[in-house]
């Protein structure tokens, strides 16, 4: 990727200049040393010049660039391709990339893609599309090297040389029997370091970590990250090898899942489009449901204030500190919930750890609450009373505020750490129990605590 923005800007100027002067040979030489992702990033800035730039690239590089483009640019290119050009691009794509493109395109474009795919590819595409979204089967590729256990190393290397150019990876080869049951695997390193007459059965690794076609794709991606694999074999319920998932696909899944969690934690419905590619009405639909729910739930906070209206009238100074107490409680709850949600997503925390999590948050809450209350007491006495000469800020009033602070922080931490785990236990996404939802709950709790202390200490 471009390290500096000015480097990217300078390159764009050169490209525009070459296009304007029709110096296509120079433009081609300018693009060839670049990585596919960088060329795709440049294409996104060129709008209607993308088809021309694309046709200047060699077939293999053009296919890599095509995969890196977003769906809008891909659709523009597909519509501009002749039938021959489309078939050439499709022939260079790996199967899982083709499936990703098919899933993003409108029906008329999908029909054209399938028409110009060879029968075997078309059959494989249809098979992968049958798997549920978010499953391992939906992101796998069927382009891998398979070997038989009776082969010698020499036979295996011959097979890799013959079939390898069409496979997504040859770093790991998978050993299967006549029924395609997964028996073992071995790396290209093992093959190269073995004797030519060694039998695959004797050198293959039989301790295999595999996933099933219906396993959740996020769990699969985390398995790849956990074990440091470049690929994971995908088997059906009868342990027949049907595909592999490579690390690049796993990275895409993790990025999508993190984005989805962030959107849920911000009280928005997940979107599968980039921000600038999402229409205004789509953005509105993603945000309004939670905004309506949170707005309605916030009326409970107003109802609590109304209930204690007489108490506030008797000690109006208490009103000034309501926002501070509610905000502090909401922030404390958000800190706890985000930490727990992240721990859940990384499989560091399970529901069985609930008591341990609660005990930890109680101790943290006590320390935080006391520290915040002490700082707040100093601020009330020195700033509010002495500096601003607010004589209504008395020791009893400060006691109400500081006592509420300690209890609010404790309750907020407990709510923030328990709700995500409870949500996970009953089958909801823990990310839903993030900042906005918890803040609304904590706001109501902090007000109840505040007015209870006010009644007890000030006799309201």
CSV table of C-alpha atoms in Angstrom, one decimal:
chain,number,residue,atom,x,y,z
A,1,UNK,CA,0.0,0.0,0.0
A,2,UNK,CA,1.0,3.6,-0.5
A,3,UNK,CA,3.0,4.8,2.5
A,4,UNK,CA,2.4,8.5,1.9
A,5,UNK,CA,-0.7,10.3,0.7
A,6,UNK,CA,1.5,12.6,-1.5
A,7,UNK,CA,2.9,9.5,-3.2
A,8,UNK,CA,-0.6,8.4,-4.1
A,9,UNK,CA,-1.5,11.9,-5.3
A,10,UNK,CA,1.6,12.2,-7.5
A,11,UNK,CA,0.9,8.8,-9.1
A,12,UNK,CA,-2.7,9.7,-9.8
A,13,UNK,CA,-1.5,12.9,-11.6
A,14,UNK,CA,0.9,10.8,-13.8
A,15,UNK,CA,-1.9,8.4,-14.6
A,16,UNK,CA,-4.3,11.2,-15.6
A,17,UNK,CA,-1.6,12.8,-17.7
A,18,UNK,CA,-0.8,9.5,-19.5
A,19,UNK,CA,-4.5,8.9,-20.2
A,20,UNK,CA,-5.0,12.5,-21.5
A,21,UNK,CA,-2.0,12.2,-23.8
A,22,UNK,CA,-2.9,8.5,-24.7
A,23,UNK,CA,0.5,7.3,-23.5
A,24,UNK,CA,-0.8,3.8,-22.8
A,25,UNK,CA,2.5,2.0,-23.0
A,26,UNK,CA,4.0,4.3,-20.4
A,27,UNK,CA,0.9,4.0,-18.2
A,28,UNK,CA,1.2,0.2,-18.4
A,29,UNK,CA,4.8,0.4,-17.3
A,30,UNK,CA,3.7,2.6,-14.5
A,31,UNK,CA,1.1,0.2,-13.2
A,32,UNK,CA,3.0,-3.1,-13.6
A,33,UNK,CA,5.3,-2.8,-10.5
A,34,UNK,CA,2.3,-2.0,-8.2
A,35,UNK,CA,0.5,-4.5,-6.1
A,36,UNK,CA,-3.1,-5.4,-7.1
A,37,UNK,CA,-4.6,-3.7,-4.1
A,38,UNK,CA,-2.8,-0.5,-4.9
A,39,UNK,CA,-3.9,-0.5,-8.5
A,40,UNK,CA,-7.5,-1.2,-7.3
A,41,UNK,CA,-7.3,1.8,-5.0
A,42,UNK,CA,-6.1,4.0,-7.9
A,43,UNK,CA,-8.9,2.7,-10.2
A,44,UNK,CA,-11.5,3.8,-7.6
A,45,UNK,CA,-10.3,7.3,-8.2
A,46,UNK,CA,-10.5,7.2,-12.0
A,47,UNK,CA,-14.3,6.6,-12.4
A,48,UNK,CA,-15.0,6.1,-16.1
A,49,UNK,CA,-11.3,5.4,-17.0
A,50,UNK,CA,-11.3,2.1,-15.1
A,51,UNK,CA,-12.2,-0.1,-18.1
A,52,UNK,CA,-9.3,1.4,-20.1
A,53,UNK,CA,-6.8,1.0,-17.3
A,54,UNK,CA,-8.0,-2.5,-16.7
A,55,UNK,CA,-7.4,-3.6,-20.3
A,56,UNK,CA,-3.8,-2.5,-20.1
A,57,UNK,CA,-3.0,-5.1,-17.4
A,58,UNK,CA,-1.8,-8.7,-18.0
A,59,UNK,CA,-4.5,-11.3,-17.5
A,60,UNK,CA,-3.3,-12.6,-14.1
A,61,UNK,CA,-2.7,-9.1,-12.7
A,62,UNK,CA,-6.0,-7.9,-14.1
A,63,UNK,CA,-7.9,-10.7,-12.3
A,64,UNK,CA,-6.1,-9.9,-9.0
A,65,UNK,CA,-7.1,-6.2,-9.4
A,66,UNK,CA,-10.7,-7.2,-10.3
A,67,UNK,CA,-11.0,-9.1,-7.0
A,68,UNK,CA,-9.7,-6.1,-5.0
A,69,UNK,CA,-12.3,-3.7,-6.5
A,70,UNK,CA,-15.5,-3.0,-4.7
A,71,UNK,CA,-18.7,-4.3,-6.1
A,72,UNK,CA,-19.7,-1.1,-7.9
A,73,UNK,CA,-16.5,-1.0,-9.9
A,74,UNK,CA,-16.7,-4.7,-10.6
A,75,UNK,CA,-20.2,-4.3,-12.0
A,76,UNK,CA,-19.1,-1.4,-14.2
A,77,UNK,CA,-16.3,-3.5,-15.6
A,78,UNK,CA,-18.5,-6.6,-16.2
A,79,UNK,CA,-21.0,-4.5,-18.1
A,80,UNK,CA,-18.2,-3.0,-20.3
A,81,UNK,CA,-16.6,-6.4,-21.0
A,82,UNK,CA,-17.1,-8.2,-24.2
A,83,UNK,CA,-18.1,-11.9,-23.8
A,84,UNK,CA,-14.5,-12.9,-24.6
A,85,UNK,CA,-13.0,-10.5,-22.0
A,86,UNK,CA,-15.5,-11.6,-19.4
A,87,UNK,CA,-14.6,-15.3,-19.9
A,88,UNK,CA,-10.8,-14.5,-19.8
A,89,UNK,CA,-11.2,-12.8,-16.4
A,90,UNK,CA,-13.4,-15.5,-15.0
A,91,UNK,CA,-10.9,-18.2,-16.1
A,92,UNK,CA,-8.2,-16.4,-14.0
A,93,UNK,CA,-10.3,-16.0,-10.9
A,94,UNK,CA,-10.3,-18.5,-8.0
A,95,UNK,CA,-13.6,-20.1,-7.3
A,96,UNK,CA,-14.2,-18.4,-3.9
A,97,UNK,CA,-13.6,-15.0,-5.4
A,98,UNK,CA,-16.1,-15.8,-8.2
A,99,UNK,CA,-18.7,-16.8,-5.6
A,100,UNK,CA,-18.1,-13.5,-3.7
A,101,UNK,CA,-18.7,-11.6,-6.9
A,102,UNK,CA,-21.8,-13.5,-7.8
A,103,UNK,CA,-23.3,-12.8,-4.3
A,104,UNK,CA,-22.8,-9.1,-4.8
A,105,UNK,CA,-24.0,-8.6,-8.4
A,106,UNK,CA,-27.6,-8.0,-9.6
A,107,UNK,CA,-29.4,-10.9,-11.2
A,108,UNK,CA,-28.8,-9.8,-14.8
A,109,UNK,CA,-25.0,-9.6,-14.2
A,110,UNK,CA,-25.0,-13.0,-12.3
A,111,UNK,CA,-26.8,-14.6,-15.3
A,112,UNK,CA,-24.1,-13.3,-17.6
A,113,UNK,CA,-21.3,-14.5,-15.3
A,114,UNK,CA,-22.7,-18.0,-15.1
A,115,UNK,CA,-23.3,-18.2,-18.9
A,116,UNK,CA,-19.6,-17.6,-19.5
A,117,UNK,CA,-18.3,-19.9,-16.8
A,118,UNK,CA,-17.3,-23.4,-17.7
A,119,UNK,CA,-19.7,-26.2,-16.6
A,120,UNK,CA,-17.5,-27.4,-13.7
A,121,UNK,CA,-17.1,-23.9,-12.4
A,122,UNK,CA,-20.8,-23.2,-12.7
A,123,UNK,CA,-21.6,-26.4,-10.8
A,124,UNK,CA,-19.1,-25.6,-8.0
A,125,UNK,CA,-20.5,-22.0,-7.7
A,126,UNK,CA,-24.1,-23.3,-7.4
A,127,UNK,CA,-23.0,-25.9,-4.7
A,128,UNK,CA,-21.3,-23.2,-2.6
A,129,UNK,CA,-24.2,-20.8,-2.9
A,130,UNK,CA,-26.4,-23.5,-1.4
A,131,UNK,CA,-24.7,-23.2,2.0
A,132,UNK,CA,-26.1,-20.8,4.6
A,133,UNK,CA,-24.7,-17.3,4.9
A,134,UNK,CA,-22.0,-17.0,7.6
A,135,UNK,CA,-21.2,-20.8,7.3
A,136,UNK,CA,-17.8,-22.3,6.5
A,137,UNK,CA,-19.2,-23.7,3.3
A,138,UNK,CA,-20.1,-20.3,2.0
A,139,UNK,CA,-16.5,-19.0,2.1
A,140,UNK,CA,-14.6,-22.1,1.1
A,141,UNK,CA,-12.9,-22.9,-2.2
A,142,UNK,CA,-12.9,-26.2,-3.9
A,143,UNK,CA,-9.5,-25.5,-5.6
A,144,UNK,CA,-7.0,-27.4,-3.6
A,145,UNK,CA,-4.4,-30.2,-4.2
A,146,UNK,CA,-5.5,-33.7,-3.2
A,147,UNK,CA,-3.2,-36.7,-3.0
A,148,UNK,CA,-3.7,-40.4,-2.4
A,149,UNK,CA,-1.9,-42.1,0.5
A,150,UNK,CA,-0.4,-44.8,-1.9
A,151,UNK,CA,1.4,-42.2,-4.0
A,152,UNK,CA,5.2,-41.8,-3.7
A,153,UNK,CA,6.7,-38.3,-3.2
A,154,UNK,CA,7.7,-38.3,-6.9
A,155,UNK,CA,4.1,-39.0,-7.9
A,156,UNK,CA,2.8,-36.3,-5.6
A,157,UNK,CA,5.2,-33.7,-7.0
A,158,UNK,CA,4.2,-34.6,-10.6
A,159,UNK,CA,0.5,-34.1,-9.6
A,160,UNK,CA,1.2,-30.8,-8.0
A,161,UNK,CA,3.1,-29.6,-11.1
A,162,UNK,CA,0.2,-30.7,-13.3
A,163,UNK,CA,-2.7,-29.3,-11.3
A,164,UNK,CA,-1.1,-26.7,-9.1
A,165,UNK,CA,-1.4,-23.7,-11.4
A,166,UNK,CA,-5.2,-23.8,-11.1
A,167,UNK,CA,-5.2,-24.2,-7.3
A,168,UNK,CA,-5.5,-21.3,-4.8
A,169,UNK,CA,-2.7,-22.7,-2.7
A,170,UNK,CA,-0.2,-25.6,-3.0
A,171,UNK,CA,1.5,-25.0,0.3
A,172,UNK,CA,-0.7,-27.6,2.0
A,173,UNK,CA,-1.8,-30.8,0.2
A,174,UNK,CA,-4.6,-33.0,1.5
A,175,UNK,CA,-4.6,-36.8,1.5
A,176,UNK,CA,-7.9,-38.5,0.7
A,177,UNK,CA,-9.1,-42.0,-0.1
A,178,UNK,CA,-11.3,-43.2,-3.0
A,179,UNK,CA,-14.4,-41.9,-1.2
A,180,UNK,CA,-12.8,-38.5,-0.7
A,181,UNK,CA,-12.6,-39.0,3.1
A,182,UNK,CA,-9.9,-36.8,4.7
A,183,UNK,CA,-7.0,-39.0,5.9
A,184,UNK,CA,-4.2,-36.6,6.4
A,185,UNK,CA,-2.2,-33.6,5.1
A,186,UNK,CA,1.3,-32.6,4.4
A,187,UNK,CA,3.1,-29.4,3.4
A,188,UNK,CA,5.1,-28.8,0.3
A,189,UNK,CA,8.1,-28.4,2.6
A,190,UNK,CA,7.7,-32.0,3.8
A,191,UNK,CA,7.5,-33.2,0.2
A,192,UNK,CA,10.6,-31.3,-0.9
A,193,UNK,CA,12.6,-32.6,2.0
A,194,UNK,CA,11.5,-36.2,1.6
A,195,UNK,CA,13.0,-38.9,-0.6
A,196,UNK,CA,11.4,-39.5,-4.0
A,197,UNK,CA,10.4,-43.0,-3.2
A,198,UNK,CA,8.9,-42.2,0.2
A,199,UNK,CA,5.2,-43.1,0.4
A,200,UNK,CA,2.7,-40.4,1.3
A,201,UNK,CA,1.1,-42.6,3.9
A,202,UNK,CA,4.4,-42.7,5.9
A,203,UNK,CA,5.1,-39.0,5.9
A,204,UNK,CA,1.7,-37.4,6.1
A,205,UNK,CA,0.3,-35.8,9.2
A,206,UNK,CA,-2.8,-37.6,10.5
A,207,UNK,CA,-3.5,-35.3,13.5
A,208,UNK,CA,-5.8,-33.0,11.5
A,209,UNK,CA,-7.8,-29.9,12.6
A,210,UNK,CA,-10.7,-29.5,10.2
A,211,UNK,CA,-14.1,-27.7,10.2
A,212,UNK,CA,-17.5,-28.7,8.9
A,213,UNK,CA,-19.4,-27.0,6.2
A,214,UNK,CA,-22.1,-25.6,8.5
A,215,UNK,CA,-19.7,-24.3,11.2
A,216,UNK,CA,-19.9,-20.6,11.8
A,217,UNK,CA,-17.4,-18.7,9.6
A,218,UNK,CA,-16.3,-16.4,12.4
A,219,UNK,CA,-15.4,-19.4,14.6
A,220,UNK,CA,-13.5,-20.9,11.6
A,221,UNK,CA,-11.6,-17.6,11.1
A,222,UNK,CA,-10.6,-17.5,14.7
A,223,UNK,CA,-9.4,-21.1,14.5
A,224,UNK,CA,-7.1,-20.1,11.6
A,225,UNK,CA,-5.8,-17.2,13.7
A,226,UNK,CA,-5.4,-19.4,16.8
A,227,UNK,CA,-3.3,-22.1,15.1
A,228,UNK,CA,-1.5,-19.9,12.7
A,229,UNK,CA,-2.6,-22.0,9.7
A,230,UNK,CA,-2.6,-20.8,6.1
A,231,UNK,CA,-5.7,-23.0,5.3
A,232,UNK,CA,-8.2,-25.2,7.0
A,233,UNK,CA,-9.8,-28.3,5.4
A,234,UNK,CA,-13.7,-28.3,5.2
A,235,UNK,CA,-15.4,-31.6,5.5
A,236,UNK,CA,-19.0,-32.7,5.4
A,237,UNK,CA,-20.8,-34.7,8.1
A,238,UNK,CA,-19.2,-37.9,6.7
A,239,UNK,CA,-15.7,-36.5,6.9
A,240,UNK,CA,-15.5,-36.1,3.1
A,241,UNK,CA,-13.2,-33.3,2.0
A,242,UNK,CA,-15.3,-30.7,0.1
A,243,UNK,CA,-13.1,-27.6,0.2
A,244,UNK,CA,-10.6,-25.4,2.1
A,245,UNK,CA,-10.7,-22.0,3.7
A,246,UNK,CA,-7.6,-19.9,3.2
A,247,UNK,CA,-6.3,-17.2,5.6
A,248,UNK,CA,-7.1,-14.3,3.2
A,249,UNK,CA,-10.8,-15.3,3.4
A,250,UNK,CA,-10.6,-15.6,7.1
A,251,UNK,CA,-9.2,-12.0,7.4
A,252,UNK,CA,-12.1,-10.7,5.4
A,253,UNK,CA,-14.5,-12.5,7.7
A,254,UNK,CA,-12.9,-11.1,10.8
A,255,UNK,CA,-13.0,-7.6,9.3
A,256,UNK,CA,-16.7,-7.9,8.5
A,257,UNK,CA,-17.5,-9.4,12.0
A,258,UNK,CA,-15.6,-6.6,13.8
A,259,UNK,CA,-17.4,-4.0,11.7
A,260,UNK,CA,-20.7,-5.6,12.5
A,261,UNK,CA,-20.0,-5.7,16.2
A,262,UNK,CA,-18.9,-2.0,16.2
A,263,UNK,CA,-22.2,-1.1,14.4
A,264,UNK,CA,-24.2,-3.1,16.9
A,265,UNK,CA,-22.4,-1.5,19.9
A,266,UNK,CA,-23.2,1.9,18.5
A,267,UNK,CA,-26.9,0.9,18.3
A,268,UNK,CA,-27.1,0.5,14.5
A,269,UNK,CA,-28.3,-2.4,12.3
A,270,UNK,CA,-25.3,-3.9,10.5
A,271,UNK,CA,-24.6,-2.8,6.9
A,272,UNK,CA,-22.6,-4.7,4.3
A,273,UNK,CA,-21.7,-1.6,2.4
A,274,UNK,CA,-18.9,1.0,2.9
A,275,UNK,CA,-20.1,4.3,4.6
A,276,UNK,CA,-19.8,6.4,1.4
A,277,UNK,CA,-21.5,3.7,-0.7
A,278,UNK,CA,-24.5,3.5,1.7
A,279,UNK,CA,-27.5,5.7,0.7
A,280,UNK,CA,-29.1,8.2,3.0
A,281,UNK,CA,-32.3,6.2,3.3
A,282,UNK,CA,-30.4,3.0,4.0
A,283,UNK,CA,-28.4,4.7,6.7
A,284,UNK,CA,-31.7,6.1,8.2
A,285,UNK,CA,-33.2,2.6,8.3
A,286,UNK,CA,-30.1,1.2,10.0
A,287,UNK,CA,-30.2,3.8,12.7
A,288,UNK,CA,-33.8,4.6,13.4
A,289,UNK,CA,-35.0,1.4,15.1
A,290,UNK,CA,-32.5,1.6,18.0
A,291,UNK,CA,-33.0,5.4,18.2
A,292,UNK,CA,-36.7,4.9,18.7
A,293,UNK,CA,-36.3,2.2,21.2
A,294,UNK,CA,-33.7,4.1,23.2
A,295,UNK,CA,-35.8,7.3,23.0
A,296,UNK,CA,-38.8,5.4,24.4
A,297,UNK,CA,-36.8,3.7,27.1
A,298,UNK,CA,-35.3,7.1,28.2
A,299,UNK,CA,-38.8,8.2,29.1
A,300,UNK,CA,-38.4,6.0,32.2
A,301,UNK,CA,-35.6,8.3,33.3
A,302,UNK,CA,-37.9,11.3,32.9
A,303,UNK,CA,-40.6,9.5,34.9
A,304,UNK,CA,-38.2,8.9,37.8
A,305,UNK,CA,-37.3,12.6,37.9
A,306,UNK,CA,-41.0,13.5,37.9
A,307,UNK,CA,-41.6,11.2,40.8
A,308,UNK,CA,-39.0,13.1,42.9
A,309,UNK,CA,-40.0,16.5,41.7
A,310,UNK,CA,-40.8,17.7,45.2
A,311,UNK,CA,-37.4,16.6,46.5
A,312,UNK,CA,-35.7,18.5,43.7
A,313,UNK,CA,-37.8,21.6,44.4
A,314,UNK,CA,-36.7,21.5,48.1
A,315,UNK,CA,-33.0,21.1,47.1
A,316,UNK,CA,-32.6,22.6,43.6
A,317,UNK,CA,-28.8,22.3,43.8
A,318,UNK,CA,-29.2,18.5,43.3
A,319,UNK,CA,-30.5,19.1,39.8
A,320,UNK,CA,-27.1,20.5,38.6
A,321,UNK,CA,-25.3,17.2,39.3
A,322,UNK,CA,-27.7,14.8,37.7
A,323,UNK,CA,-25.9,14.9,34.2
A,324,UNK,CA,-22.5,14.3,35.8
A,325,UNK,CA,-23.7,11.3,37.8
A,326,UNK,CA,-25.6,9.8,34.8
A,327,UNK,CA,-22.7,10.3,32.4
A,328,UNK,CA,-20.2,8.8,34.9
A,329,UNK,CA,-22.4,5.8,35.4
A,330,UNK,CA,-22.9,5.3,31.7
A,331,UNK,CA,-19.2,5.6,31.0
A,332,UNK,CA,-18.4,3.0,33.7
A,333,UNK,CA,-21.0,0.6,32.4
A,334,UNK,CA,-19.7,1.0,28.8
A,335,UNK,CA,-16.1,0.3,29.9
A,336,UNK,CA,-17.1,-2.9,31.6
A,337,UNK,CA,-19.4,-4.1,28.7
A,338,UNK,CA,-16.9,-3.4,26.0
A,339,UNK,CA,-14.2,-5.3,27.9
A,340,UNK,CA,-16.5,-8.3,28.4
A,341,UNK,CA,-17.8,-8.2,24.8
A,342,UNK,CA,-14.3,-8.2,23.5
A,343,UNK,CA,-13.4,-11.1,25.8
A,344,UNK,CA,-16.4,-13.1,24.6
A,345,UNK,CA,-15.6,-12.5,20.9
A,346,UNK,CA,-12.0,-13.8,21.5
A,347,UNK,CA,-13.3,-16.8,23.4
A,348,UNK,CA,-11.5,-15.6,26.5
A,349,UNK,CA,-14.7,-15.4,28.6
A,350,UNK,CA,-17.5,-17.9,28.9
A,351,UNK,CA,-20.8,-17.8,30.8
A,352,UNK,CA,-19.2,-20.1,33.4
A,353,UNK,CA,-16.8,-17.3,34.2
A,354,UNK,CA,-19.7,-15.0,35.3
A,355,UNK,CA,-18.9,-15.0,39.0
A,356,UNK,CA,-15.2,-14.5,38.4
A,357,UNK,CA,-16.0,-11.5,36.1
A,358,UNK,CA,-18.4,-10.0,38.6
A,359,UNK,CA,-15.9,-10.4,41.5
A,360,UNK,CA,-13.2,-8.6,39.4
A,361,UNK,CA,-15.6,-5.8,38.4
A,362,UNK,CA,-16.7,-5.3,42.0
A,363,UNK,CA,-13.2,-4.7,43.1
A,364,UNK,CA,-12.4,-2.4,40.2
A,365,UNK,CA,-15.7,-0.5,40.8
A,366,UNK,CA,-14.9,0.1,44.5
A,367,UNK,CA,-11.4,1.5,43.6
A,368,UNK,CA,-12.8,3.6,40.7
A,369,UNK,CA,-15.8,4.8,42.8
A,370,UNK,CA,-13.8,5.9,45.8
A,371,UNK,CA,-11.2,7.7,43.6
A,372,UNK,CA,-14.0,9.5,41.6
A,373,UNK,CA,-15.8,10.4,44.8
A,374,UNK,CA,-12.7,11.8,46.5
A,375,UNK,CA,-11.9,13.9,43.4
A,376,UNK,CA,-15.5,15.0,43.2
A,377,UNK,CA,-15.6,16.0,46.9
A,378,UNK,CA,-12.5,18.1,46.5
A,379,UNK,CA,-14.0,19.7,43.4
A,380,UNK,CA,-17.3,20.5,45.1
A,381,UNK,CA,-15.6,22.1,48.1
A,382,UNK,CA,-12.8,24.0,46.4
A,383,UNK,CA,-14.3,24.9,43.0
A,384,UNK,CA,-18.1,25.0,43.5
A,385,UNK,CA,-18.2,26.3,47.0
A,386,UNK,CA,-15.1,28.5,47.5
A,387,UNK,CA,-14.2,29.5,43.9
A,388,UNK,CA,-17.7,30.0,42.5
A,389,UNK,CA,-19.2,31.0,45.9
A,390,UNK,CA,-22.1,28.5,45.6
A,391,UNK,CA,-23.2,28.3,49.3
A,392,UNK,CA,-25.8,25.7,48.4
A,393,UNK,CA,-23.0,23.2,48.1
A,394,UNK,CA,-22.8,22.0,51.7
A,395,UNK,CA,-21.1,19.0,53.3
A,396,UNK,CA,-24.4,17.0,53.3
A,397,UNK,CA,-25.0,17.8,49.7
A,398,UNK,CA,-21.5,16.7,48.8
A,399,UNK,CA,-22.1,13.5,50.8
A,400,UNK,CA,-25.2,12.8,48.8
A,401,UNK,CA,-23.3,13.3,45.5
A,402,UNK,CA,-20.2,11.4,46.5
A,403,UNK,CA,-22.2,8.4,48.0
A,404,UNK,CA,-24.3,8.2,44.9
A,405,UNK,CA,-21.1,8.2,42.8
A,406,UNK,CA,-19.7,5.2,44.6
A,407,UNK,CA,-22.9,3.2,44.3
A,408,UNK,CA,-23.6,4.2,40.7
A,409,UNK,CA,-20.1,3.1,39.6
A,410,UNK,CA,-20.6,-0.2,41.3
A,411,UNK,CA,-24.0,-0.8,39.8
A,412,UNK,CA,-22.9,0.3,36.4
A,413,UNK,CA,-19.9,-2.0,36.4
A,414,UNK,CA,-22.1,-4.9,37.4
A,415,UNK,CA,-24.7,-4.2,34.8
A,416,UNK,CA,-22.0,-3.7,32.1
A,417,UNK,CA,-20.3,-7.0,32.8
A,418,UNK,CA,-23.3,-9.2,33.3
A,419,UNK,CA,-25.7,-8.2,30.5
A,420,UNK,CA,-23.3,-9.3,27.6
A,421,UNK,CA,-22.8,-12.7,29.2
A,422,UNK,CA,-26.5,-13.2,29.8
A,423,UNK,CA,-27.2,-12.2,26.2
A,424,UNK,CA,-24.7,-14.7,25.0
A,425,UNK,CA,-26.2,-17.4,27.2
A,426,UNK,CA,-29.8,-16.9,25.8
A,427,UNK,CA,-28.6,-16.7,22.2
A,428,UNK,CA,-28.4,-13.0,21.5
A,429,UNK,CA,-25.4,-11.1,20.1
A,430,UNK,CA,-23.5,-9.7,23.1
A,431,UNK,CA,-22.6,-6.6,21.1
A,432,UNK,CA,-26.2,-5.5,21.3
A,433,UNK,CA,-25.7,-5.0,25.1
A,434,UNK,CA,-23.2,-2.2,24.6
A,435,UNK,CA,-23.0,1.5,25.3
A,436,UNK,CA,-26.5,2.9,24.3
A,437,UNK,CA,-28.5,0.1,25.9
A,438,UNK,CA,-26.5,-0.1,29.1
A,439,UNK,CA,-26.3,3.7,29.4
A,440,UNK,CA,-30.1,3.9,29.4
A,441,UNK,CA,-30.4,1.3,32.2
A,442,UNK,CA,-27.6,2.8,34.3
A,443,UNK,CA,-29.2,6.3,33.9
A,444,UNK,CA,-32.4,5.1,35.6
A,445,UNK,CA,-30.4,3.2,38.3
A,446,UNK,CA,-28.2,6.2,39.1
A,447,UNK,CA,-31.3,8.5,39.5
A,448,UNK,CA,-32.9,6.1,41.9
A,449,UNK,CA,-29.8,5.8,44.0
A,450,UNK,CA,-29.3,9.6,43.9
A,451,UNK,CA,-32.8,10.3,45.2
A,452,UNK,CA,-32.6,7.6,47.9
A,453,UNK,CA,-29.4,9.1,49.3
A,454,UNK,CA,-30.9,12.6,49.1
A,455,UNK,CA,-34.0,11.4,51.0
A,456,UNK,CA,-31.8,9.7,53.7
A,457,UNK,CA,-29.1,12.3,54.2
A,458,UNK,CA,-31.0,15.6,53.5
A,459,UNK,CA,-34.4,14.3,54.9
A,460,UNK,CA,-36.3,15.3,51.7
